[in-house]
């Protein structure tokens, strides 16, 4: 089974802190994604990556950056956390190529910024 | 990627079939239909996908209309554990990531 592991299930950080959310997948997937999920807003794509050191902005990249130094690891960085970044963060991965390619999600990191 | 429309909520009696509709009228020829579900406090879980033909696996069946503008996910014998939010998305399978946009989904409540 594909496993996508997010390093923390719950995080509490203070406003202005630099926050790192880590995600690791074990299936050699080329594509990795970061979403945030908020009540009434569904899942919104923050950033994605289709190769090591490659990244593309999603729908809501403001206030976030990402890092993909190794194929299996995709990090989401909040340079200066703010209270409006309190949310559930979900990482996903998928295989690249033509045809079908399901997304595999981790169980999420619930971040609270106080 | 094309946008999808789903009803916000549905109820189903335990043991009966749950039929969840999805409208994707702007789907392109190379876009697949995917279904996921999310049980409270977990990440979304892949259920099934299809391009043109109907599909069935151990979890569900997917019926896609001939014009591909809508689809229905069928859970043949719903159980209480099928209570979840179900997402229908359309997505291109290409050589790069292919962004996937998730809407609000349908909250399915299976009742005893």
PDB file of C-alpha atoms in Angstrom:
ATOM      1  CA  UNK A   1       0.000   0.000   0.000  1.00  0.00           C
ATOM      2  CA  UNK A   2       1.114   3.545  -0.758  1.00  0.00           C
ATOM      3  CA  UNK A   3       1.944   5.415   2.366  1.00  0.00           C
ATOM      4  CA  UNK A   4       2.009   9.170   2.666  1.00  0.00           C
ATOM      5  CA  UNK A   5       3.221  10.222   6.078  1.00  0.00           C
ATOM      6  CA  UNK A   6       2.874  13.670   7.539  1.00  0.00           C
ATOM      7  CA  UNK A   7       5.284  14.305  10.358  1.00  0.00           C
ATOM      8  CA  UNK A   8       2.830  15.821  12.826  1.00  0.00           C
ATOM      9  CA  UNK A   9      -0.836  15.203  13.441  1.00  0.00           C
ATOM     10  CA  UNK A  10      -1.274  18.371  15.514  1.00  0.00           C
ATOM     11  CA  UNK A  11       0.853  21.511  15.742  1.00  0.00           C
ATOM     12  CA  UNK A  12       0.425  24.695  17.756  1.00  0.00           C
ATOM     13  CA  UNK A  13       2.562  27.655  16.766  1.00  0.00           C
ATOM     14  CA  UNK A  14       2.713  31.327  17.607  1.00  0.00           C
ATOM     15  CA  UNK A  15       2.123  34.187  15.189  1.00  0.00           C
ATOM     16  CA  UNK A  16       5.322  35.107  13.368  1.00  0.00           C
ATOM     17  CA  UNK A  17       7.005  31.740  13.818  1.00  0.00           C
ATOM     18  CA  UNK A  18       8.507  29.906  10.887  1.00  0.00           C
ATOM     19  CA  UNK A  19       6.688  26.602  10.484  1.00  0.00           C
ATOM     20  CA  UNK A  20       7.755  23.500   8.594  1.00  0.00           C
ATOM     21  CA  UNK A  21       5.257  20.800   7.631  1.00  0.00           C
ATOM     22  CA  UNK A  22       6.909  17.647   6.379  1.00  0.00           C
ATOM     23  CA  UNK A  23       5.523  14.971   4.089  1.00  0.00           C
ATOM     24  CA  UNK A  24       7.152  11.721   2.989  1.00  0.00           C
ATOM     25  CA  UNK A  25       5.866   9.140   0.516  1.00  0.00           C
ATOM     26  CA  UNK A  26       7.250   5.662   0.023  1.00  0.00           C
ATOM     27  CA  UNK A  27       6.064   4.755  -3.476  1.00  0.00           C
ATOM     28  CA  UNK A  28       8.551   6.638  -5.636  1.00  0.00           C
ATOM     29  CA  UNK A  29       5.843   9.018  -6.863  1.00  0.00           C
ATOM     30  CA  UNK A  30       6.946  11.927  -8.996  1.00  0.00           C
ATOM     31  CA  UNK A  31       4.091  14.275  -8.083  1.00  0.00           C
ATOM     32  CA  UNK A  32       3.454  15.709  -4.661  1.00  0.00           C
ATOM     33  CA  UNK A  33       0.845  18.219  -3.492  1.00  0.00           C
ATOM     34  CA  UNK A  34      -0.027  20.392  -0.513  1.00  0.00           C
ATOM     35  CA  UNK A  35      -3.654  21.295   0.190  1.00  0.00           C
ATOM     36  CA  UNK A  36      -5.362  23.089   3.014  1.00  0.00           C
ATOM     37  CA  UNK A  37      -8.867  22.237   4.123  1.00  0.00           C
ATOM     38  CA  UNK A  38     -11.212  24.642   5.852  1.00  0.00           C
ATOM     39  CA  UNK A  39     -14.900  24.238   6.742  1.00  0.00           C
ATOM     40  CA  UNK A  40     -17.099  25.423   3.893  1.00  0.00           C
ATOM     41  CA  UNK A  41     -14.159  25.921   1.541  1.00  0.00           C
ATOM     42  CA  UNK A  42     -13.256  22.339   0.686  1.00  0.00           C
ATOM     43  CA  UNK A  43      -9.707  21.384  -0.263  1.00  0.00           C
ATOM     44  CA  UNK A  44      -7.650  24.137  -1.818  1.00  0.00           C
ATOM     45  CA  UNK A  45      -4.349  23.517  -3.586  1.00  0.00           C
ATOM     46  CA  UNK A  46      -1.406  25.499  -2.218  1.00  0.00           C
ATOM     47  CA  UNK A  47       1.581  24.176  -4.163  1.00  0.00           C
ATOM     48  CA  UNK A  48       2.547  21.116  -6.108  1.00  0.00           C
ATOM     49  CA  UNK A  49       5.710  19.567  -7.466  1.00  0.00           C
ATOM     50  CA  UNK A  50       6.272  17.160 -10.334  1.00  0.00           C
ATOM     51  CA  UNK A  51       9.977  16.617  -9.874  1.00  0.00           C
ATOM     52  CA  UNK A  52      12.802  17.198  -7.454  1.00  0.00           C
ATOM     53  CA  UNK A  53      13.504  20.923  -7.093  1.00  0.00           C
ATOM     54  CA  UNK A  54      10.473  21.745  -9.244  1.00  0.00           C
ATOM     55  CA  UNK A  55       7.426  23.515  -7.855  1.00  0.00           C
ATOM     56  CA  UNK A  56       4.332  25.198  -9.157  1.00  0.00           C
ATOM     57  CA  UNK A  57       1.826  27.455  -7.466  1.00  0.00           C
ATOM     58  CA  UNK A  58      -1.618  26.189  -6.812  1.00  0.00           C
ATOM     59  CA  UNK A  59      -4.705  28.272  -6.131  1.00  0.00           C
ATOM     60  CA  UNK A  60      -3.639  29.848  -2.820  1.00  0.00           C
ATOM     61  CA  UNK A  61       0.176  30.066  -2.614  1.00  0.00           C
ATOM     62  CA  UNK A  62       0.366  33.383  -0.782  1.00  0.00           C
ATOM     63  CA  UNK A  63       2.126  33.124   2.557  1.00  0.00           C
ATOM     64  CA  UNK A  64       3.574  29.697   1.777  1.00  0.00           C
ATOM     65  CA  UNK A  65       6.651  28.245   0.135  1.00  0.00           C
ATOM     66  CA  UNK A  66       7.734  24.671  -0.534  1.00  0.00           C
ATOM     67  CA  UNK A  67      10.867  22.613  -0.827  1.00  0.00           C
ATOM     68  CA  UNK A  68      11.480  19.375  -2.705  1.00  0.00           C
ATOM     69  CA  UNK A  69      15.130  18.372  -2.311  1.00  0.00           C
ATOM     70  CA  UNK A  70      14.469  14.624  -2.497  1.00  0.00           C
ATOM     71  CA  UNK A  71      11.890  12.759  -4.494  1.00  0.00           C
ATOM     72  CA  UNK A  72      10.175  11.260  -1.465  1.00  0.00           C
ATOM     73  CA  UNK A  73       9.919  14.433   0.604  1.00  0.00           C
ATOM     74  CA  UNK A  74       7.868  17.593   0.100  1.00  0.00           C
ATOM     75  CA  UNK A  75       7.944  20.321   2.711  1.00  0.00           C
ATOM     76  CA  UNK A  76       5.503  23.170   3.196  1.00  0.00           C
ATOM     77  CA  UNK A  77       6.934  26.285   4.830  1.00  0.00           C
ATOM     78  CA  UNK A  78       5.054  29.085   6.497  1.00  0.00           C
ATOM     79  CA  UNK A  79       7.674  31.845   6.613  1.00  0.00           C
ATOM     80  CA  UNK A  80       5.811  33.864   9.242  1.00  0.00           C
ATOM     81  CA  UNK A  81       2.754  32.093  10.534  1.00  0.00           C
ATOM     82  CA  UNK A  82      -0.458  34.056  10.897  1.00  0.00           C
ATOM     83  CA  UNK A  83      -3.749  33.191  12.558  1.00  0.00           C
ATOM     84  CA  UNK A  84      -5.500  32.907   9.184  1.00  0.00           C
ATOM     85  CA  UNK A  85      -3.225  29.973   8.410  1.00  0.00           C
ATOM     86  CA  UNK A  86      -4.866  27.918  11.125  1.00  0.00           C
ATOM     87  CA  UNK A  87      -6.166  24.975   9.141  1.00  0.00           C
ATOM     88  CA  UNK A  88      -5.921  21.284   8.304  1.00  0.00           C
ATOM     89  CA  UNK A  89      -3.030  20.697   5.896  1.00  0.00           C
ATOM     90  CA  UNK A  90      -3.071  17.646   3.644  1.00  0.00           C
ATOM     91  CA  UNK A  91      -0.213  16.249   1.618  1.00  0.00           C
ATOM     92  CA  UNK A  92      -0.779  13.965  -1.376  1.00  0.00           C
ATOM     93  CA  UNK A  93       1.294  12.166  -3.972  1.00  0.00           C
ATOM     94  CA  UNK A  94       0.658  10.527  -7.327  1.00  0.00           C
ATOM     95  CA  UNK A  95       2.537   8.731 -10.045  1.00  0.00           C
ATOM     96  CA  UNK A  96       3.354  10.669 -13.161  1.00  0.00           C
ATOM     97  CA  UNK A  97       2.544   9.681 -16.689  1.00  0.00           C
ATOM     98  CA  UNK A  98      -0.267   9.321 -19.148  1.00  0.00           C
ATOM     99  CA  UNK A  99      -3.505   7.776 -18.101  1.00  0.00           C
ATOM    100  CA  UNK A 100      -4.926   7.439 -14.658  1.00  0.00           C
ATOM    101  CA  UNK A 101      -3.046   8.375 -11.549  1.00  0.00           C
ATOM    102  CA  UNK A 102      -4.952   8.522  -8.249  1.00  0.00           C
ATOM    103  CA  UNK A 103      -3.908  10.886  -5.512  1.00  0.00           C
ATOM    104  CA  UNK A 104      -2.808   9.277  -2.240  1.00  0.00           C
ATOM    105  CA  UNK A 105      -3.273  11.438   0.813  1.00  0.00           C
ATOM    106  CA  UNK A 106      -1.718  11.563   4.235  1.00  0.00           C
ATOM    107  CA  UNK A 107      -3.902  11.915   7.311  1.00  0.00           C
ATOM    108  CA  UNK A 108      -3.276  15.604   7.671  1.00  0.00           C
ATOM    109  CA  UNK A 109      -1.654  18.043  10.059  1.00  0.00           C
ATOM    110  CA  UNK A 110      -3.988  20.237  12.056  1.00  0.00           C
ATOM    111  CA  UNK A 111      -2.136  23.504  12.575  1.00  0.00           C
ATOM    112  CA  UNK A 112      -3.258  26.104  15.069  1.00  0.00           C
ATOM    113  CA  UNK A 113      -1.585  29.516  15.028  1.00  0.00           C
ATOM    114  CA  UNK A 114      -2.165  31.570  18.165  1.00  0.00           C
TER     115      UNK A 114
ATOM    116  CA  UNK B   1      -9.249  20.946 -15.021  1.00  0.00           C
ATOM    117  CA  UNK B   2     -13.030  20.910 -15.345  1.00  0.00           C
ATOM    118  CA  UNK B   3     -15.208  21.840 -12.418  1.00  0.00           C
ATOM    119  CA  UNK B   4     -17.669  19.470 -10.772  1.00  0.00           C
ATOM    120  CA  UNK B   5     -21.010  19.995  -9.049  1.00  0.00           C
ATOM    121  CA  UNK B   6     -22.352  17.703  -6.327  1.00  0.00           C
ATOM    122  CA  UNK B   7     -25.331  17.893  -3.979  1.00  0.00           C
ATOM    123  CA  UNK B   8     -24.198  19.043  -0.533  1.00  0.00           C
ATOM    124  CA  UNK B   9     -25.755  16.167   1.389  1.00  0.00           C
ATOM    125  CA  UNK B  10     -27.581  12.870   1.033  1.00  0.00           C
ATOM    126  CA  UNK B  11     -29.001  10.232   3.346  1.00  0.00           C
ATOM    127  CA  UNK B  12     -29.125   6.506   2.774  1.00  0.00           C
ATOM    128  CA  UNK B  13     -30.545   3.608   4.769  1.00  0.00           C
ATOM    129  CA  UNK B  14     -28.075   0.982   5.930  1.00  0.00           C
ATOM    130  CA  UNK B  15     -27.980  -1.963   3.541  1.00  0.00           C
ATOM    131  CA  UNK B  16     -29.440  -0.025   0.654  1.00  0.00           C
ATOM    132  CA  UNK B  17     -27.588   1.279  -2.372  1.00  0.00           C
ATOM    133  CA  UNK B  18     -26.237   4.811  -2.158  1.00  0.00           C
ATOM    134  CA  UNK B  19     -26.195   6.665  -5.474  1.00  0.00           C
ATOM    135  CA  UNK B  20     -24.102   9.822  -5.457  1.00  0.00           C
ATOM    136  CA  UNK B  21     -24.382  12.060  -8.525  1.00  0.00           C
ATOM    137  CA  UNK B  22     -21.784  14.389  -9.984  1.00  0.00           C
ATOM    138  CA  UNK B  23     -22.086  16.874 -12.802  1.00  0.00           C
ATOM    139  CA  UNK B  24     -18.994  17.675 -14.888  1.00  0.00           C
ATOM    140  CA  UNK B  25     -20.478  19.241 -17.989  1.00  0.00           C
ATOM    141  CA  UNK B  26     -17.225  20.928 -19.077  1.00  0.00           C
ATOM    142  CA  UNK B  27     -15.109  17.779 -18.959  1.00  0.00           C
ATOM    143  CA  UNK B  28     -12.490  17.421 -21.665  1.00  0.00           C
ATOM    144  CA  UNK B  29     -11.842  14.309 -23.686  1.00  0.00           C
ATOM    145  CA  UNK B  30      -8.648  13.420 -21.831  1.00  0.00           C
ATOM    146  CA  UNK B  31      -9.953  14.032 -18.314  1.00  0.00           C
ATOM    147  CA  UNK B  32     -10.658  11.153 -15.986  1.00  0.00           C
ATOM    148  CA  UNK B  33     -13.413  11.143 -13.385  1.00  0.00           C
ATOM    149  CA  UNK B  34     -12.135  10.268  -9.907  1.00  0.00           C
ATOM    150  CA  UNK B  35     -14.026   9.682  -6.704  1.00  0.00           C
ATOM    151  CA  UNK B  36     -12.599  10.015  -3.211  1.00  0.00           C
ATOM    152  CA  UNK B  37     -14.101   9.924   0.223  1.00  0.00           C
ATOM    153  CA  UNK B  38     -13.037  11.484   3.478  1.00  0.00           C
ATOM    154  CA  UNK B  39     -13.965  10.075   6.815  1.00  0.00           C
ATOM    155  CA  UNK B  40     -13.753  12.513   9.702  1.00  0.00           C
ATOM    156  CA  UNK B  41     -10.199  13.342  10.804  1.00  0.00           C
ATOM    157  CA  UNK B  42      -8.578  11.360   8.002  1.00  0.00           C
ATOM    158  CA  UNK B  43      -7.170  12.256   4.604  1.00  0.00           C
ATOM    159  CA  UNK B  44      -9.270  11.606   1.494  1.00  0.00           C
ATOM    160  CA  UNK B  45      -9.174   8.029   0.252  1.00  0.00           C
ATOM    161  CA  UNK B  46      -9.256   7.066  -3.417  1.00  0.00           C
ATOM    162  CA  UNK B  47     -12.325   5.001  -4.370  1.00  0.00           C
ATOM    163  CA  UNK B  48     -12.550   4.596  -8.127  1.00  0.00           C
ATOM    164  CA  UNK B  49     -11.935   6.338 -11.428  1.00  0.00           C
ATOM    165  CA  UNK B  50     -13.084   6.111 -15.051  1.00  0.00           C
ATOM    166  CA  UNK B  51     -12.652   7.688 -18.457  1.00  0.00           C
ATOM    167  CA  UNK B  52     -15.551   6.544 -20.650  1.00  0.00           C
ATOM    168  CA  UNK B  53     -16.669   3.115 -19.543  1.00  0.00           C
ATOM    169  CA  UNK B  54     -18.452   2.116 -16.398  1.00  0.00           C
ATOM    170  CA  UNK B  55     -16.132   0.717 -13.755  1.00  0.00           C
ATOM    171  CA  UNK B  56     -16.483  -1.516 -10.723  1.00  0.00           C
ATOM    172  CA  UNK B  57     -14.107  -2.459  -7.952  1.00  0.00           C
ATOM    173  CA  UNK B  58     -14.410  -3.930  -4.485  1.00  0.00           C
ATOM    174  CA  UNK B  59     -15.556  -0.627  -3.032  1.00  0.00           C
ATOM    175  CA  UNK B  60     -17.989   0.824  -5.545  1.00  0.00           C
ATOM    176  CA  UNK B  61     -19.269   1.154  -9.087  1.00  0.00           C
ATOM    177  CA  UNK B  62     -18.936   4.193 -11.310  1.00  0.00           C
ATOM    178  CA  UNK B  63     -21.457   4.949 -14.024  1.00  0.00           C
ATOM    179  CA  UNK B  64     -20.460   7.606 -16.569  1.00  0.00           C
ATOM    180  CA  UNK B  65     -23.027   8.923 -19.027  1.00  0.00           C
ATOM    181  CA  UNK B  66     -22.351   8.525 -22.714  1.00  0.00           C
ATOM    182  CA  UNK B  67     -21.709  12.237 -23.189  1.00  0.00           C
ATOM    183  CA  UNK B  68     -19.417  12.120 -20.101  1.00  0.00           C
ATOM    184  CA  UNK B  69     -21.089  15.182 -18.630  1.00  0.00           C
ATOM    185  CA  UNK B  70     -22.154  13.441 -15.455  1.00  0.00           C
ATOM    186  CA  UNK B  71     -21.442  10.366 -13.398  1.00  0.00           C
ATOM    187  CA  UNK B  72     -22.849   8.411 -10.455  1.00  0.00           C
ATOM    188  CA  UNK B  73     -20.943   6.636  -7.730  1.00  0.00           C
ATOM    189  CA  UNK B  74     -22.804   3.614  -6.424  1.00  0.00           C
ATOM    190  CA  UNK B  75     -22.141   2.009  -3.048  1.00  0.00           C
ATOM    191  CA  UNK B  76     -24.196  -1.166  -3.479  1.00  0.00           C
ATOM    192  CA  UNK B  77     -24.850  -1.987   0.180  1.00  0.00           C
ATOM    193  CA  UNK B  78     -24.120   1.044   2.302  1.00  0.00           C
ATOM    194  CA  UNK B  79     -22.924   0.517   5.865  1.00  0.00           C
ATOM    195  CA  UNK B  80     -22.612   2.963   8.741  1.00  0.00           C
ATOM    196  CA  UNK B  81     -18.871   3.110   8.037  1.00  0.00           C
ATOM    197  CA  UNK B  82     -19.620   4.601   4.620  1.00  0.00           C
ATOM    198  CA  UNK B  83     -20.745   7.822   6.297  1.00  0.00           C
ATOM    199  CA  UNK B  84     -18.255  10.338   4.888  1.00  0.00           C
ATOM    200  CA  UNK B  85     -17.772  13.261   2.538  1.00  0.00           C
ATOM    201  CA  UNK B  86     -17.521  12.074  -1.077  1.00  0.00           C
ATOM    202  CA  UNK B  87     -15.606  14.100  -3.624  1.00  0.00           C
ATOM    203  CA  UNK B  88     -15.907  13.849  -7.379  1.00  0.00           C
ATOM    204  CA  UNK B  89     -13.090  15.434  -9.353  1.00  0.00           C
ATOM    205  CA  UNK B  90     -11.971  15.429 -12.954  1.00  0.00           C
ATOM    206  CA  UNK B  91      -8.327  15.313 -13.714  1.00  0.00           C
ATOM    207  CA  UNK B  92      -5.976  15.008 -16.602  1.00  0.00           C
ATOM    208  CA  UNK B  93      -3.376  12.286 -16.505  1.00  0.00           C
ATOM    209  CA  UNK B  94      -0.380  13.989 -18.053  1.00  0.00           C
ATOM    210  CA  UNK B  95       3.328  13.946 -17.727  1.00  0.00           C
ATOM    211  CA  UNK B  96       3.253  16.686 -15.160  1.00  0.00           C
ATOM    212  CA  UNK B  97       1.323  17.004 -11.954  1.00  0.00           C
ATOM    213  CA  UNK B  98      -2.083  17.934 -13.335  1.00  0.00           C
ATOM    214  CA  UNK B  99      -3.754  20.034 -10.705  1.00  0.00           C
ATOM    215  CA  UNK B 100      -6.823  18.582  -9.039  1.00  0.00           C
ATOM    216  CA  UNK B 101      -9.473  20.898  -7.692  1.00  0.00           C
ATOM    217  CA  UNK B 102     -11.711  19.521  -4.977  1.00  0.00           C
ATOM    218  CA  UNK B 103     -15.120  21.088  -4.453  1.00  0.00           C
ATOM    219  CA  UNK B 104     -17.238  20.787  -1.324  1.00  0.00           C
ATOM    220  CA  UNK B 105     -18.280  17.214  -1.986  1.00  0.00           C
ATOM    221  CA  UNK B 106     -21.394  15.381  -0.824  1.00  0.00           C
ATOM    222  CA  UNK B 107     -21.826  14.480   2.821  1.00  0.00           C
ATOM    223  CA  UNK B 108     -23.365  11.016   2.838  1.00  0.00           C
ATOM    224  CA  UNK B 109     -25.038   9.937   6.053  1.00  0.00           C
ATOM    225  CA  UNK B 110     -25.912   6.266   6.316  1.00  0.00           C
ATOM    226  CA  UNK B 111     -28.677   5.711   8.840  1.00  0.00           C
ATOM    227  CA  UNK B 112     -29.536   2.497  10.681  1.00  0.00           C
TER     228      UNK B 112
END
